[in-house]
């Protein structure tokens, strides 16, 4: 493909986001370690895991860790979920004080533990409540407020344009649309025609999200839908090089090839060590199992290695297996040879 032109930055109020590539908020995944490690690949903006506005009232240790942005990457957006305007407004003030550059409201989560209390995507069943939450949060903080949503609760209740118009009217400064309904969870595919429809309907910046896994496809989707930025989630896990490739395209450069297996594993080891340093071994070891699975995705012959790594109990043991694997990698085929 011939690379021809660059794209402009995303502007969220006074914040200039370059490149216009956003790391999707992912609960249990986008902690500050991962965000700091992945941002240099080319994310212009990162978003925290969602934080319960209700839980913030009680200030437990895990929640406090999630919202502490001091000394971490900038700009960073802290995402909140909840169903009560006053509690959300209070939570917004707290996260702003803890270093958020942007406060993001979650109207997208379809998980029952969230929707059973009318939070996340369940808010979309009550457009007036959405508006009241957004209005209260915008009034509470001196930084930009954004919102992330799905198309609606079900196929027949697609309220995204209505909610977006209300968001714009109350001062929300950018929106992300994950173009599936809540009832779809992750089934089917994201409907990028709906993202284009949203972009045509409002003036504030729109960030398109859903199923972007290839840099050329992401740039094409961005151009065809007219969105101001793209948000990438699952496809970047274990493959942050996807983001550097997309960034290159946005800058009008030919993307470099994704590194070969040994270098990818070296980066996985760096991720592993950083997690252990920052979170301590007892918390890092179980958390990193899923990440090692992501790094091994698509490697020929990886399943035996993945199984082996699921059973390691200590960081030293895990790193030794990875080191031995790198040494064993066949330099011609880069196939994994697990003893
Ligand atoms: C493990 C996981 C956790 C997620 N947690 C959140 C979250 O906390 N807040 C949110 O708005 N979306 C969350 N999402 C949805 C993603 O932000 C994103 O909208 C979705 O994965 C679609 O993008 P993708 O196809 O690029 O992955 C989560 C998704 C996954 C896979």
Coordinates of C-alpha atoms in Angstrom, one line a residue, residues 80 84-93 95 103-105 107 130-146 170 172:
X80 CA -15.7 6.1 36.1
X84 CA -26.0 8.3 40.4
X85 CA -25.2 11.9 39.2
X86 CA -24.1 13.2 42.7
X87 CA -21.9 10.2 43.4
X88 CA -20.4 10.4 40.0
X89 CA -19.7 14.1 40.4
X90 CA -18.0 13.5 43.7
X91 CA -15.9 10.7 42.2
X92 CA -14.9 13.0 39.3
X93 CA -13.5 15.5 41.8
X95 CA -10.0 11.4 40.4
X103 CA -12.5 12.2 33.3
X104 CA -14.3 9.6 31.1
X105 CA -17.8 8.3 31.9
X107 CA -21.9 4.0 29.4
X130 CA -27.3 9.7 31.2
X131 CA -27.8 13.4 30.7
X132 CA -28.0 14.1 34.4
X133 CA -24.8 12.1 35.1
X134 CA -22.9 13.9 32.3
X135 CA -24.1 17.3 33.4
X136 CA -23.1 16.7 37.0
X137 CA -19.7 15.4 36.1
X138 CA -19.0 18.3 33.7
X139 CA -20.0 20.8 36.5
X140 CA -17.7 19.0 39.0
X141 CA -14.3 19.3 37.3
X142 CA -12.1 21.8 35.7
X143 CA -10.8 19.3 33.0
X144 CA -12.4 17.9 29.9
X145 CA -15.0 15.2 30.4
X146 CA -15.5 12.5 27.8
X170 CA -24.1 19.6 28.4
X172 CA -18.9 16.7 27.2

